[in-house]
GROMACS .gro file of C-alpha atoms in nm:
model
   92
    1MET     CA    1  -1.550   0.675   2.323
    2THR     CA    2  -1.328   0.965   2.346
    3LEU     CA    3  -1.065   0.961   2.063
    4ILE     CA    4  -0.726   1.173   2.117
    5GLY     CA    5  -0.504   1.274   1.846
    6THR     CA    6  -0.266   1.508   1.693
    7LYS     CA    7  -0.567   1.710   1.580
    8GLY     CA    8  -0.724   1.724   1.911
    9THR     CA    9  -1.003   1.523   2.105
   10ARG     CA   10  -1.332   1.402   1.969
   11THR     CA   11  -1.611   1.209   2.146
   12VAL     CA   12  -1.815   0.973   1.959
   13SER     CA   13  -2.089   0.758   2.022
   14GLY     CA   14  -2.068   0.353   2.068
   15SER     CA   15  -2.304   0.322   1.783
   16SER     CA   16  -2.073   0.527   1.555
   17VAL     CA   17  -1.778   0.311   1.629
   18ARG     CA   18  -1.984   0.007   1.579
   19ALA     CA   19  -2.085   0.123   1.233
   20ALA     CA   20  -1.730   0.265   1.144
   21LEU     CA   21  -1.551  -0.089   1.238
   22GLY     CA   22  -1.828  -0.295   1.107
   23LEU     CA   23  -1.897  -0.462   1.430
   24ARG     CA   24  -2.225  -0.643   1.518
   25SER     CA   25  -2.267  -0.476   1.849
   26THR     CA   26  -2.180  -0.210   2.059
   27TRP     CA   27  -2.040  -0.434   2.346
   28PHE     CA   28  -1.670  -0.410   2.255
   29THR     CA   29  -1.351  -0.324   2.438
   30MET     CA   30  -1.056  -0.135   2.308
   31GLY     CA   31  -0.704  -0.215   2.375
   32THR     CA   32  -0.353  -0.059   2.267
   33LEU     CA   33  -0.061  -0.247   2.082
   34SER     CA   34   0.270  -0.086   2.042
   35LEU     CA   35   0.557  -0.252   1.868
   36THR     CA   36   0.924  -0.123   1.842
   37GLN     CA   37   1.032  -0.130   1.476
   38PRO     CA   38   1.358  -0.343   1.416
   39GLY     CA   39   1.662  -0.155   1.411
   40ARG     CA   40   1.748  -0.276   1.051
   41SER     CA   41   1.606  -0.391   0.744
   42LEU     CA   42   1.550  -0.775   0.737
   43GLU     CA   43   1.655  -1.010   0.454
   44TYR     CA   44   1.484  -1.311   0.347
   45GLY     CA   45   1.553  -1.599   0.597
   46THR     CA   46   1.687  -1.376   0.878
   47LYS     CA   47   1.527  -1.364   1.229
   48THR     CA   48   1.440  -1.061   1.432
   49ARG     CA   49   1.289  -0.999   1.781
   50LEU     CA   50   0.990  -0.783   1.814
   51VAL     CA   51   0.914  -0.634   2.137
   52GLY     CA   52   0.640  -0.409   2.253
   53LEU     CA   53   0.341  -0.306   2.481
   54ALA     CA   54  -0.007  -0.439   2.500
   55ARG     CA   55  -0.261  -0.306   2.743
   56GLY     CA   56  -0.622  -0.398   2.750
   57ILE     CA   57  -0.525  -0.711   2.528
   58PRO     CA   58  -0.456  -1.035   2.698
   59GLN     CA   59  -0.331  -1.207   2.364
   60VAL     CA   60  -0.211  -1.076   2.037
   61THR     CA   61  -0.205  -1.252   1.697
   62LEU     CA   62   0.042  -1.115   1.439
   63GLU     CA   63  -0.053  -1.202   1.098
   64SER     CA   64   0.103  -1.182   0.731
   65ARG     CA   65  -0.072  -1.148   0.404
   66PRO     CA   66   0.092  -1.150   0.068
   67TYR     CA   67  -0.064  -0.940  -0.191
   68GLY     CA   68  -0.380  -1.109  -0.294
   69GLY     CA   69  -0.314  -1.397  -0.076
   70GLN     CA   70  -0.463  -1.558   0.251
   71TRP     CA   71  -0.393  -1.433   0.630
   72LYS     CA   72  -0.113  -1.649   0.784
   73THR     CA   73  -0.069  -1.642   1.172
   74LEU     CA   74   0.302  -1.561   1.233
   75ALA     CA   75   0.293  -1.572   1.616
   76VAL     CA   76   0.071  -1.561   1.904
   77LEU     CA   77   0.171  -1.313   2.191
   78LYS     CA   78   0.075  -1.309   2.545
   79SER     CA   79   0.094  -0.994   2.733
   80ARG     CA   80   0.299  -1.047   3.058
   81GLY     CA   81   0.261  -0.728   3.266
   82GLY     CA   82   0.192  -0.527   2.954
   83GLN     CA   83   0.501  -0.661   2.768
   84VAL     CA   84   0.489  -0.887   2.457
   85ALA     CA   85   0.768  -1.032   2.255
   86ALA     CA   86   0.830  -1.270   1.960
   87THR     CA   87   1.129  -1.393   1.755
   88LEU     CA   88   1.017  -1.404   1.376
   89SER     CA   89   1.181  -1.514   1.052
   90ARG     CA   90   1.093  -1.327   0.732
   91ARG     CA   91   0.935  -1.559   0.488
   92ARG     CA   92   0.748  -1.566   0.177
   0.00000   0.00000   0.00000
């Protein structure tokens, strides 16, 4: 796998990636998800629309976890031509 970042390019082996991510196998695929930040701060109970791009990922699950709590699914997004979107409410 070739990683490209602000400090340059680095090539790492599949077994190194597997170990770093705690995967059980070197048989994995990578995708990209980029969400646009909402233009304003959200107050409790308000709704906002998230939009973004997903490449190499057919379905994305957005989750939330309060400090010390359990993960909760907020929305399941399906990529349509690489575009994803969801309307969410900020809740506790």
